[in-house]
Short mmCIF file of C-alpha atoms in Angstrom, two decimals:
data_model
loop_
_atom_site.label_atom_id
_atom_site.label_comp_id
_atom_site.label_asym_id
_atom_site.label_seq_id
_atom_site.Cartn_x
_atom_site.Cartn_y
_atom_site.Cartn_z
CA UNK H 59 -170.66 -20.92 90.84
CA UNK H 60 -170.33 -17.51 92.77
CA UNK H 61 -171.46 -17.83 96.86
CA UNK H 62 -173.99 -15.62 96.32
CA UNK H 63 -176.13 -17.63 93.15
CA UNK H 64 -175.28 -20.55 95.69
CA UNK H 65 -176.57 -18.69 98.74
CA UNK H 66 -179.87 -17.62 96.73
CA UNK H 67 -180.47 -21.12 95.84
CA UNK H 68 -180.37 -22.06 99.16
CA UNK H 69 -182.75 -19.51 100.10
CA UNK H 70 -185.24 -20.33 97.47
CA UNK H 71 -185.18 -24.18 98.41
CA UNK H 72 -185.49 -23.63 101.91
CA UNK H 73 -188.33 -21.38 101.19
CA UNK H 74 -190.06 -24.19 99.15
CA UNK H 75 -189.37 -26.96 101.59
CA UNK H 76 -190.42 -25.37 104.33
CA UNK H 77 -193.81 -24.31 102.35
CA UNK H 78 -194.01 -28.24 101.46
CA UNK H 79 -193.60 -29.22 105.20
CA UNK H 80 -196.14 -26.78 106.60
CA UNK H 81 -198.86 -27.63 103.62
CA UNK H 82 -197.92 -31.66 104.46
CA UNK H 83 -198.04 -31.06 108.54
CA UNK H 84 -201.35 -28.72 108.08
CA UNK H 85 -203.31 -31.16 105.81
CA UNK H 86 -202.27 -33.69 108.09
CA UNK H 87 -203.71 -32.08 110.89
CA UNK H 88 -206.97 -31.41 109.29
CA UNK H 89 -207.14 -34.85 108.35
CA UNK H 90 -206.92 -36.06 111.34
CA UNK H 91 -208.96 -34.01 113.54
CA UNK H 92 -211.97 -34.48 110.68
CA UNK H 93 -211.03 -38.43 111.15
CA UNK H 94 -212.40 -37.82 115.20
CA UNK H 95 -214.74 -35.02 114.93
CA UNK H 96 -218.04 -37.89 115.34
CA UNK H 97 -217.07 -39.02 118.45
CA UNK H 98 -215.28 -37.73 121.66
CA UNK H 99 -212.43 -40.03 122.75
CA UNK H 100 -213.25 -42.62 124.95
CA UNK H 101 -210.68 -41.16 127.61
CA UNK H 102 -213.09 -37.78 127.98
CA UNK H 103 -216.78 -39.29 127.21
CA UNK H 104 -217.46 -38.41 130.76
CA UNK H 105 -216.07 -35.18 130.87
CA UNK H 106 -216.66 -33.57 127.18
CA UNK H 107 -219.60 -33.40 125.76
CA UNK H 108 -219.75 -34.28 121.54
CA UNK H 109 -220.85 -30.73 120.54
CA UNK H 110 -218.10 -29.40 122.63
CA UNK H 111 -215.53 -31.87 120.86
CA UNK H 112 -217.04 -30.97 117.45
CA UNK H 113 -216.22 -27.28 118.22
CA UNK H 114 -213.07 -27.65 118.87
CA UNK H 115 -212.60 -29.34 115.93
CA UNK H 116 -214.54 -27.03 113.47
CA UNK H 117 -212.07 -24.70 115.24
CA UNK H 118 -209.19 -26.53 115.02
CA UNK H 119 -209.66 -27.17 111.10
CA UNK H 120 -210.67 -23.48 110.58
CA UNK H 121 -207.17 -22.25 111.95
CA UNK H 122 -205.17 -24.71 110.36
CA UNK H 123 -206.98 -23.35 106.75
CA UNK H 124 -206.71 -20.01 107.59
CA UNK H 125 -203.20 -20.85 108.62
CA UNK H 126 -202.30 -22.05 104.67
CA UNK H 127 -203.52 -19.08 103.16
CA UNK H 128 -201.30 -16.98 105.71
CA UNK H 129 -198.63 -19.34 105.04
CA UNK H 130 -198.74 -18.75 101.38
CA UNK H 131 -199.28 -14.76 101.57
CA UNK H 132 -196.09 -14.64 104.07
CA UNK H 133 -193.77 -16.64 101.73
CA UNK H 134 -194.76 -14.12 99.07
CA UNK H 135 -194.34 -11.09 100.80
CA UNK H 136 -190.70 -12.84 101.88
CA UNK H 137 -189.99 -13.30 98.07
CA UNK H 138 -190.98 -9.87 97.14
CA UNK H 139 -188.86 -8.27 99.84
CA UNK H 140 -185.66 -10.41 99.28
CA UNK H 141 -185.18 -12.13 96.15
CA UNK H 142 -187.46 -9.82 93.75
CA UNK H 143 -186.15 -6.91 95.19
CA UNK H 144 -188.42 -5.15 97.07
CA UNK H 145 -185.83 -4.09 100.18
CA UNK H 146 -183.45 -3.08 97.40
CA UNK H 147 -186.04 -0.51 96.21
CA UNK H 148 -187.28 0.65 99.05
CA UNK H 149 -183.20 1.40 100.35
CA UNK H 150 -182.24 3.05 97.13
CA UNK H 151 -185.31 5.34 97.37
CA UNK H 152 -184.52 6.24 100.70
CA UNK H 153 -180.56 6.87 99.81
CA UNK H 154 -181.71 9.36 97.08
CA UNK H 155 -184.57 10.64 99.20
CA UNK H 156 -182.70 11.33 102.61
CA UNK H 157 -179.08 10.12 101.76
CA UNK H 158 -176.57 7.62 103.78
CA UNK H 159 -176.34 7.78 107.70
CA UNK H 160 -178.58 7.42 110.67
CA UNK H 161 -181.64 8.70 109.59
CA UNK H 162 -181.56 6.95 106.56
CA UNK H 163 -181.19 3.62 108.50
CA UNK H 164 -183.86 4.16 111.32
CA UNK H 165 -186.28 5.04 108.50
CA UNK H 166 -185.87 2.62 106.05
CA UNK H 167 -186.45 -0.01 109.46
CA UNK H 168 -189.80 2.00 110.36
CA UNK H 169 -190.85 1.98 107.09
CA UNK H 170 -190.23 -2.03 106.37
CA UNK H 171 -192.15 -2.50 109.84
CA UNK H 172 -195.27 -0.46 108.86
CA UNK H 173 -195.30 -1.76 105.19
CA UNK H 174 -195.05 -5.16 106.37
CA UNK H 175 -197.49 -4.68 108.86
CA UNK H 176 -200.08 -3.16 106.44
CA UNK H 177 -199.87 -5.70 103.94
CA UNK H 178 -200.48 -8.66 106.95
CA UNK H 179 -203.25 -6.15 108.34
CA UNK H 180 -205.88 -7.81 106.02
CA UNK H 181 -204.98 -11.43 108.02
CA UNK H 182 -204.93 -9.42 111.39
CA UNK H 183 -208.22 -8.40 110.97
CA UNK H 184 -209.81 -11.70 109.59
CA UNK H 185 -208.72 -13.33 112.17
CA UNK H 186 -209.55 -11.19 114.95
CA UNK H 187 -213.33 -10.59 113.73
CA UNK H 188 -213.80 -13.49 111.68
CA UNK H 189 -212.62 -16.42 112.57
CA UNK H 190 -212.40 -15.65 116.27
CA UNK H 191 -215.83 -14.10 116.05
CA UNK H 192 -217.33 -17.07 114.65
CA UNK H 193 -216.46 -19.69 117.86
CA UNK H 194 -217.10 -17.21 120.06
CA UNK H 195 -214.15 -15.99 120.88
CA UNK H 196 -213.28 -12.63 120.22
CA UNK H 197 -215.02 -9.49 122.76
CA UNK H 198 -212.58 -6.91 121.09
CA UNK H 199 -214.87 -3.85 119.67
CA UNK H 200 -213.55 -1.94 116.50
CA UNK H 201 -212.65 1.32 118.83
CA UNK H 202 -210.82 -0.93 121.31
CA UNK H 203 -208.93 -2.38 118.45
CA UNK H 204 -207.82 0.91 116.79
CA UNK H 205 -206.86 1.82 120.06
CA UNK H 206 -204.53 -1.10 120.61
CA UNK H 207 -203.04 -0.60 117.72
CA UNK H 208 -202.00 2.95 117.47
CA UNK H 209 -200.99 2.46 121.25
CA UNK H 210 -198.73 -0.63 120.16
CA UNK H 211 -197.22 1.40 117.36
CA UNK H 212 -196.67 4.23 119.84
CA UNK H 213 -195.13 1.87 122.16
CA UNK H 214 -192.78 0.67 118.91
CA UNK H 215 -191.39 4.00 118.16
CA UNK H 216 -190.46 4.72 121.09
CA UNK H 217 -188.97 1.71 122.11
CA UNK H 218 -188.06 0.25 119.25
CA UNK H 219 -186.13 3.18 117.50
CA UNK H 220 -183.68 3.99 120.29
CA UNK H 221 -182.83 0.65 121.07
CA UNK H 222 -182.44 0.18 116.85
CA UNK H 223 -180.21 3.19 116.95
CA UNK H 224 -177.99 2.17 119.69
CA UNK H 225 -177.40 -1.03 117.92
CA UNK H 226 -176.96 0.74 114.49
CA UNK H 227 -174.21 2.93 116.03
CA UNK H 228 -172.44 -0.04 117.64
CA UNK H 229 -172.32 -1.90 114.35
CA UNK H 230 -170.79 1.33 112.55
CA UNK H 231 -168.66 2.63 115.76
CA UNK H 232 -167.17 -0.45 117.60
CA UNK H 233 -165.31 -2.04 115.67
CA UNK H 234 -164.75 -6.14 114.45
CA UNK H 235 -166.20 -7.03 117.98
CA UNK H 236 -169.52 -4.68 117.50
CA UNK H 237 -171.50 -7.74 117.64
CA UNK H 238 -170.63 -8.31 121.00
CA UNK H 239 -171.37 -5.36 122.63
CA UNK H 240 -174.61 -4.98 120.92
CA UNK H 241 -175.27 -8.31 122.33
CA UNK H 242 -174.88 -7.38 125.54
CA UNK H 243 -177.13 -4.19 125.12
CA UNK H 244 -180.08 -6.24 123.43
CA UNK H 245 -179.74 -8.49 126.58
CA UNK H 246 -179.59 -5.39 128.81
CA UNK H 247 -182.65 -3.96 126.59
CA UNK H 248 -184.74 -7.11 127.12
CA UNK H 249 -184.04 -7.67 130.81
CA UNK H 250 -185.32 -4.23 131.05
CA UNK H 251 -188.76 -4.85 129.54
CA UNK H 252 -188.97 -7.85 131.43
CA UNK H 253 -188.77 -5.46 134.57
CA UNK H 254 -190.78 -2.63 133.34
CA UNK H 255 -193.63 -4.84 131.68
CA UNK H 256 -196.53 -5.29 134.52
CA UNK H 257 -196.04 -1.79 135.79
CA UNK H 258 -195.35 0.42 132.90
CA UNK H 259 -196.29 -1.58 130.06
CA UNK H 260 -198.97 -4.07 130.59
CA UNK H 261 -201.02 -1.75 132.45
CA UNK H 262 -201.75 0.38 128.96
CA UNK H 263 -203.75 -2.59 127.55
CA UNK H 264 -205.65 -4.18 130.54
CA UNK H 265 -206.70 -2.83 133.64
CA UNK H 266 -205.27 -5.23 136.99
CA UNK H 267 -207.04 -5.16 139.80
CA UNK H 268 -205.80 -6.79 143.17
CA UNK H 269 -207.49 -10.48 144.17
CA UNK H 270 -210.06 -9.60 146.24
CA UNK H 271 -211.56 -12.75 146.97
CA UNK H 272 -210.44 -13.43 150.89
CA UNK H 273 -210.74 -17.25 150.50
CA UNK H 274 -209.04 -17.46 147.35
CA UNK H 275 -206.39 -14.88 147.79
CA UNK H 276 -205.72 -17.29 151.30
CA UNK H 277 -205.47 -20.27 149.19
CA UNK H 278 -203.15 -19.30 146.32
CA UNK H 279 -200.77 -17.67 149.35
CA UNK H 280 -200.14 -20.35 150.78
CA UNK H 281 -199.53 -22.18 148.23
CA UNK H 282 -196.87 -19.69 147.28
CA UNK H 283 -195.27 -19.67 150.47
CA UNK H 284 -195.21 -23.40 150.88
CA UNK H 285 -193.30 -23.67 147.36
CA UNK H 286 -191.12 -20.21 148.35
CA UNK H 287 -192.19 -18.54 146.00
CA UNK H 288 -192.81 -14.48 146.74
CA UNK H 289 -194.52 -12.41 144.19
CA UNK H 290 -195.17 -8.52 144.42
CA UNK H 291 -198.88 -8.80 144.13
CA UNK H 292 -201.94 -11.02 142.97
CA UNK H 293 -203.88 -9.37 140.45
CA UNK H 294 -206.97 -10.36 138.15
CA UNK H 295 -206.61 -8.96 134.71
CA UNK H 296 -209.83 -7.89 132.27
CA UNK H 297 -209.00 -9.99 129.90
CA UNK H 298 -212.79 -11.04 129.08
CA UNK H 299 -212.48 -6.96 126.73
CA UNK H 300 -210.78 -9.03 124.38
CA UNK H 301 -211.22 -12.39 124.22
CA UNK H 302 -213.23 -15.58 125.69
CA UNK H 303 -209.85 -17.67 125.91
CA UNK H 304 -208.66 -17.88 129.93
CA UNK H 305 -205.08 -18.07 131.01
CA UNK H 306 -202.82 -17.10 134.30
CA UNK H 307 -199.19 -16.54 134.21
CA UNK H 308 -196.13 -14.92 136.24
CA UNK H 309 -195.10 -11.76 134.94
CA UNK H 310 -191.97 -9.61 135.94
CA UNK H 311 -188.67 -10.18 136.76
CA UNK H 312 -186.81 -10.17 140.52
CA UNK H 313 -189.07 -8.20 143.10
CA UNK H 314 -191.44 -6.90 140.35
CA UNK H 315 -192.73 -10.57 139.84
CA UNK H 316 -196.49 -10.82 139.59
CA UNK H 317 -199.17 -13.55 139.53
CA UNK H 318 -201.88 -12.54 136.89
CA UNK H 319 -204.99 -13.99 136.69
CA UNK H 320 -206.93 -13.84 133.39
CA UNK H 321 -211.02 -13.08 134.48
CA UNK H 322 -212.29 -15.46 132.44
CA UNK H 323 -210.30 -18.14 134.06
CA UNK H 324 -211.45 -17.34 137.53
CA UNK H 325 -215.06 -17.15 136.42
CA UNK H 326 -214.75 -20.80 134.76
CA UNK H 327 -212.70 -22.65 137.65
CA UNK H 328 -213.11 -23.52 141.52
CA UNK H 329 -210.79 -22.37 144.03
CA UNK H 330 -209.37 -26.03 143.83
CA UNK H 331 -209.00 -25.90 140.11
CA UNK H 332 -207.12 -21.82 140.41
CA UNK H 333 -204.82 -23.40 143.13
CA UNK H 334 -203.87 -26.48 141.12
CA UNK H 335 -203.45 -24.22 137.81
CA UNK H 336 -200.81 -21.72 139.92
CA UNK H 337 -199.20 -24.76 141.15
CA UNK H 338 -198.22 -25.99 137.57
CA UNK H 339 -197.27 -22.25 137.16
CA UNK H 340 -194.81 -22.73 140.24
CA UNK H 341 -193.52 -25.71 139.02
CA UNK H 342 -191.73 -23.71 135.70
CA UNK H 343 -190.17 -21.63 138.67
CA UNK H 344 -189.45 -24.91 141.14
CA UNK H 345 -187.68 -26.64 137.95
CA UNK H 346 -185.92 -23.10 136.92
CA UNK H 347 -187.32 -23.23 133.52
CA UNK H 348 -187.91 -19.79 132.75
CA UNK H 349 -183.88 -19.20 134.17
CA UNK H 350 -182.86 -21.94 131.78
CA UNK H 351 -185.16 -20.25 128.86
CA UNK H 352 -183.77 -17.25 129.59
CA UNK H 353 -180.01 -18.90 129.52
CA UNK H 354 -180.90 -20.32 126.36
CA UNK H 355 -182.31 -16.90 124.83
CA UNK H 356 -178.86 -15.30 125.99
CA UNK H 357 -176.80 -18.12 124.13
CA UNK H 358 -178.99 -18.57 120.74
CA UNK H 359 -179.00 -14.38 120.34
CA UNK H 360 -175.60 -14.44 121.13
CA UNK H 361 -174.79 -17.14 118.08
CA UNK H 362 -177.04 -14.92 116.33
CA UNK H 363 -175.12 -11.62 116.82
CA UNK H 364 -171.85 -13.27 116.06
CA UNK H 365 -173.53 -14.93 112.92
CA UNK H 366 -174.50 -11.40 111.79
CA UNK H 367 -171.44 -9.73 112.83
CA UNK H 368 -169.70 -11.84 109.84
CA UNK H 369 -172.23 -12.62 107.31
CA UNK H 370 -173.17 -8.48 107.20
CA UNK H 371 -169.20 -7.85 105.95
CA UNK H 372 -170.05 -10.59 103.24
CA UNK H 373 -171.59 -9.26 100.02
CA UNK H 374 -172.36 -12.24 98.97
CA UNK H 375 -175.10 -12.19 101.66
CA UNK H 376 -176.87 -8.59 100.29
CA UNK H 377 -176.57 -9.95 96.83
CA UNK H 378 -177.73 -13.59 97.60
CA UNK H 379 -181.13 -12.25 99.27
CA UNK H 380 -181.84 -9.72 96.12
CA UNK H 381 -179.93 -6.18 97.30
CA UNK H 382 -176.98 -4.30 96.00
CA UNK H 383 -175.50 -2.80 98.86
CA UNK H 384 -173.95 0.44 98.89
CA UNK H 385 -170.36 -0.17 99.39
CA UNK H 386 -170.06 4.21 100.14
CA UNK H 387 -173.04 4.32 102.84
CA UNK H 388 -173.46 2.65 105.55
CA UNK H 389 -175.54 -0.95 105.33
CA UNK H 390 -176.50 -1.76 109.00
CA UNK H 391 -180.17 -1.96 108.53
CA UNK H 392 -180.28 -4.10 105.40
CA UNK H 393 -177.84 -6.31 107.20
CA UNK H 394 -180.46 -6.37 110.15
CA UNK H 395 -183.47 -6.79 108.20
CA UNK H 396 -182.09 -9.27 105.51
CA UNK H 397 -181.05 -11.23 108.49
CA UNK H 398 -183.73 -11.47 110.34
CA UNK H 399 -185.43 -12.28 107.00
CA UNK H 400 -183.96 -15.19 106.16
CA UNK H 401 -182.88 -16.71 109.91
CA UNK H 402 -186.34 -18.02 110.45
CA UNK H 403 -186.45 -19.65 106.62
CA UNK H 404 -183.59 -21.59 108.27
CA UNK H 405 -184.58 -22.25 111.98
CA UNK H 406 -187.95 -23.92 111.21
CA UNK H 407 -186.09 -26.87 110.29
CA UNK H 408 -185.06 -27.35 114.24
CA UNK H 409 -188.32 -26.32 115.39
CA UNK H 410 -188.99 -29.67 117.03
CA UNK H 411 -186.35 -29.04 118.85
CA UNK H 412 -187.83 -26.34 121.46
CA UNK H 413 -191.17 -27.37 121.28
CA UNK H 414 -189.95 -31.04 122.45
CA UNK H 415 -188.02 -29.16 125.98
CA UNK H 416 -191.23 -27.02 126.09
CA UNK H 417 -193.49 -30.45 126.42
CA UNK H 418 -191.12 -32.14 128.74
CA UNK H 419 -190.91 -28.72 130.94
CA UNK H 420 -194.92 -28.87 130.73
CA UNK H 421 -194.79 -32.53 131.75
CA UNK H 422 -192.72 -31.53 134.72
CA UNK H 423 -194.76 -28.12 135.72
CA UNK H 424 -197.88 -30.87 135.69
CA UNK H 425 -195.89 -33.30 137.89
CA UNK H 426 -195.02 -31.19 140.43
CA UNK H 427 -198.26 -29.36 140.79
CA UNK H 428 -199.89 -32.80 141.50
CA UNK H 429 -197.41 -33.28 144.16
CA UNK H 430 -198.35 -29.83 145.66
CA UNK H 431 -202.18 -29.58 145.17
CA UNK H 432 -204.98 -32.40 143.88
CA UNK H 433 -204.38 -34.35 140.66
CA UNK H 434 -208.17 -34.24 140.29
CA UNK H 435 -208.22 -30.49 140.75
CA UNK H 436 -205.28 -30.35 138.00
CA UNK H 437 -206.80 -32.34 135.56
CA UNK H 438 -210.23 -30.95 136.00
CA UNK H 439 -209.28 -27.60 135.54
CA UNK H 440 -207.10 -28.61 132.27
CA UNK H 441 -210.27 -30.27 131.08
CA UNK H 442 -212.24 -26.98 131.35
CA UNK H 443 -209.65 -25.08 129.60
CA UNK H 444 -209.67 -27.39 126.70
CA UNK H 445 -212.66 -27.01 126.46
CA UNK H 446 -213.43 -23.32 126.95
CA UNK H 447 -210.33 -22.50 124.84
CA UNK H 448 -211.74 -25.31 122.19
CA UNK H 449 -208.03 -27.25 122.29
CA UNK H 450 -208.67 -30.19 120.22
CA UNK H 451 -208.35 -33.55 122.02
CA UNK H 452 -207.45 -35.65 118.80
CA UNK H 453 -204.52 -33.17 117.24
CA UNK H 454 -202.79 -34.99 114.62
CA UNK H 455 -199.51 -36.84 116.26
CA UNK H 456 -196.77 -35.28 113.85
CA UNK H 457 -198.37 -31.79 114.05
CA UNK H 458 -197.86 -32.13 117.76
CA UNK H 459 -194.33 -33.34 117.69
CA UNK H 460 -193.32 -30.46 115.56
CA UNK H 461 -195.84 -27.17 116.70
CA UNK H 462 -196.81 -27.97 120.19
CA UNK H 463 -195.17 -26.53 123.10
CA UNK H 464 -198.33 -28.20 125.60
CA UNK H 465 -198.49 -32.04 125.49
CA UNK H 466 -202.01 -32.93 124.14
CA UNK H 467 -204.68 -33.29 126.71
CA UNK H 468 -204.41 -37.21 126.32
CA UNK H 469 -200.73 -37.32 127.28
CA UNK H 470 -200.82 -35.22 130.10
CA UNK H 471 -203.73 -36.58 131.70
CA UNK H 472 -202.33 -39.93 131.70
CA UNK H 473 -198.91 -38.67 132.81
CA UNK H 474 -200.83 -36.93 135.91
CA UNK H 475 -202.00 -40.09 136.70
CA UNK H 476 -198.80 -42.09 136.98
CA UNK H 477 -197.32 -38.84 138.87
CA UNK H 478 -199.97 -39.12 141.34
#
């Protein structure tokens, strides 16, 4: 048996297992939240009322079906790319169309990307004015939508493509050890965003305006200054254009560092409740878990790299995933897209993995903001966002263990209160 009939079966099965354990870990979540949709857990019958429960359970149950069909649609569209030969027909097109070289590669990747992103434009768009639409959720008009989207595929091209030709070059120009340095210039690349992001980038979508509540802005400062933390600026950002969901989060990276206040989430909690939500945000910092995250990102891509520096010399790889590669032209982007392809058909076997750290870092963040602000502010303004952001309370244990990267309200409640 050749490594490439081998390699396809191993595709194919992963393809089908994983499909098995996302319709078994989806049913079992809708299961279980229907189970404990007629009554709100004793835990939270103070706190939540039962129409808000059954929301977020209608909710819940909605996502998780619309999630199958998406499931099912994606696995198809994987198949037709890879195995029934879709990539291999759009490259040998191209090849006779434009010929072997640069611009060959850089358009066959823009033309995957918008193909790919027109057939999953149906799902966008459900979802967004659907499904959102019907809990309330989504504020996004048709103009402002159109205008996010041709701005985000603006913002592609011209990000994307030089940073795709750079690495295209290395992988044809520097030599057995190309996968190193293009490595180091994805790294380079995405410490850059991570600079240029609330300035440049951010500010295209949302408009950011500076705190200007006086007794708040006092408050969170503080805070920040009693956990040494310095930021660049507190803003408030218009997230109520798009959507009903609230949220705050750092932004930036070094002295560009920002605090970011969603203002839906200001309008729904207390100064207590905003103070006690920053301090979990200070924890991450406290505990270094976006430095560890970031470690981690460096040393996963870097496996990655070196895993594509070999298997893209390996024919058996083109072959195995449904393409004939051109042995006379150049094969950088089909090595690139086949890869990133099939890597996730792999990794969502170890899933679990992350989203376990992720809880315990939550766990953490939770613990050390009731040691810096009030428990009962914490937990308060946790219930409110469960609510307002209708989290279910009664998520389906194994669904948790493997999707989750929040504990469920349950666990961290309880773990705030032996913290405190």
């Amino acid at each position: 048996m050749s490594y490439s009939l081998i390699f396809t079966i191993a595709f194919a099965a992963a393809i089908v297992a994983g499909l098995l354990v996302k319709f078994w870990l989806a049913t079992r979540q809708v299961r279980h939240v229907a189970q404990h949709r007629g009554a709100v857990p004793a835990a939270f019958a103070q706190t939540i009322t039962l129409a808000a429960h059954q929301k977020a359970a209608d909710y819940t149950i909605a996502k998780a079906r619309f999630g199958l069909i998406e499931m099912a649609w994606s696995a198809a569209l994987l198949l037709g790319w890879t195995l029934l030969g879709g990539l291999d027909v759009l490259n040998k097109l191209l090849l006779d169309w434009i010929g072997g070289g640069m611009a060959q590669q850089l358009v066959l990747l823009a033309l995957f990307a918008a193909i790919g992103g027109l057939l999953e434009l149906p799902f966008t768009l459900w979802q967004t004015f659907r499904l959102e639409e019907r809990f309330g959720f989504n504020k996004m008009t048709w103009k402002l939508w159109l205008a996010d989207a041709l701005k985000s595929t603006l913002l592609g091209a011209v990000i994307g493509l030089p940073i795709a030709a750079l690495i295209l070059w290395l992988m044809g120009a520097a030599g057995q050890l190309w996968w190193l340095w293009a490595w180091g210039a994805w790294m380079g690349f995405n410490l850059l965003l991570m600079l240029i992001y609330p300035t440049f980038i951010a500010p295209l979508f949302n408009k950011f305006q500076p705190l200007d509540d006086p007794k708040l802005k006092e408050r969170v400062t503080a805070l920040m200054k009693r956990c040494g933390f310095a930021a660049k600026g507190l803003f408030v950002m218009d997230g109520s254009t798009r959507s009903a969901h609230a949220n705050a989060y750092f932004t930036g990276f070094g002295a560009s560092k920002r605090v970011v206040f969603y203002d839906t989430l200001l309008r729904q909690l207390n100064a207590g409740e905003v103070e006690a939500v920053l301090a979990h945000e200070l924890g991450h910092f406290k505990h270094r878990h976006i430095v560890k995250r970031l470690i981690a990102m460096f040393a996963l891509s870097l496996a990655g790299f070196a895993l594509l520096g070999w298997v893209s010399t390996q024919v058996w790889f083109y072959t195995g995933l449904g393409v004939q590669p051109n042995m006379a032209a150049p094969n950088s982007a089909l090595a690139l897209l086949l890869f990133m392809l099939a890597v996730p058909v792999f990794g969502f076997f170890v899933a679990p993995l992350p989203a376990r750290l992720s809880r315990k870092h939550e766990f953490e963040a939770d613990a050390y903001a009731v040691a810096q602000t009030s428990g009962a502010d914490l937990s308060a303004a946790l219930l409110k966002l469960y609510q307002d952001n209708a989290s279910t309370l009664t998520p389906d244990p194994v669904f948790v263990k493997f999707y989750y990267s929040h504990p469920p309200a349950s666990e961290r409640l309880a773990r705030m209160v032996t913290a405190a």
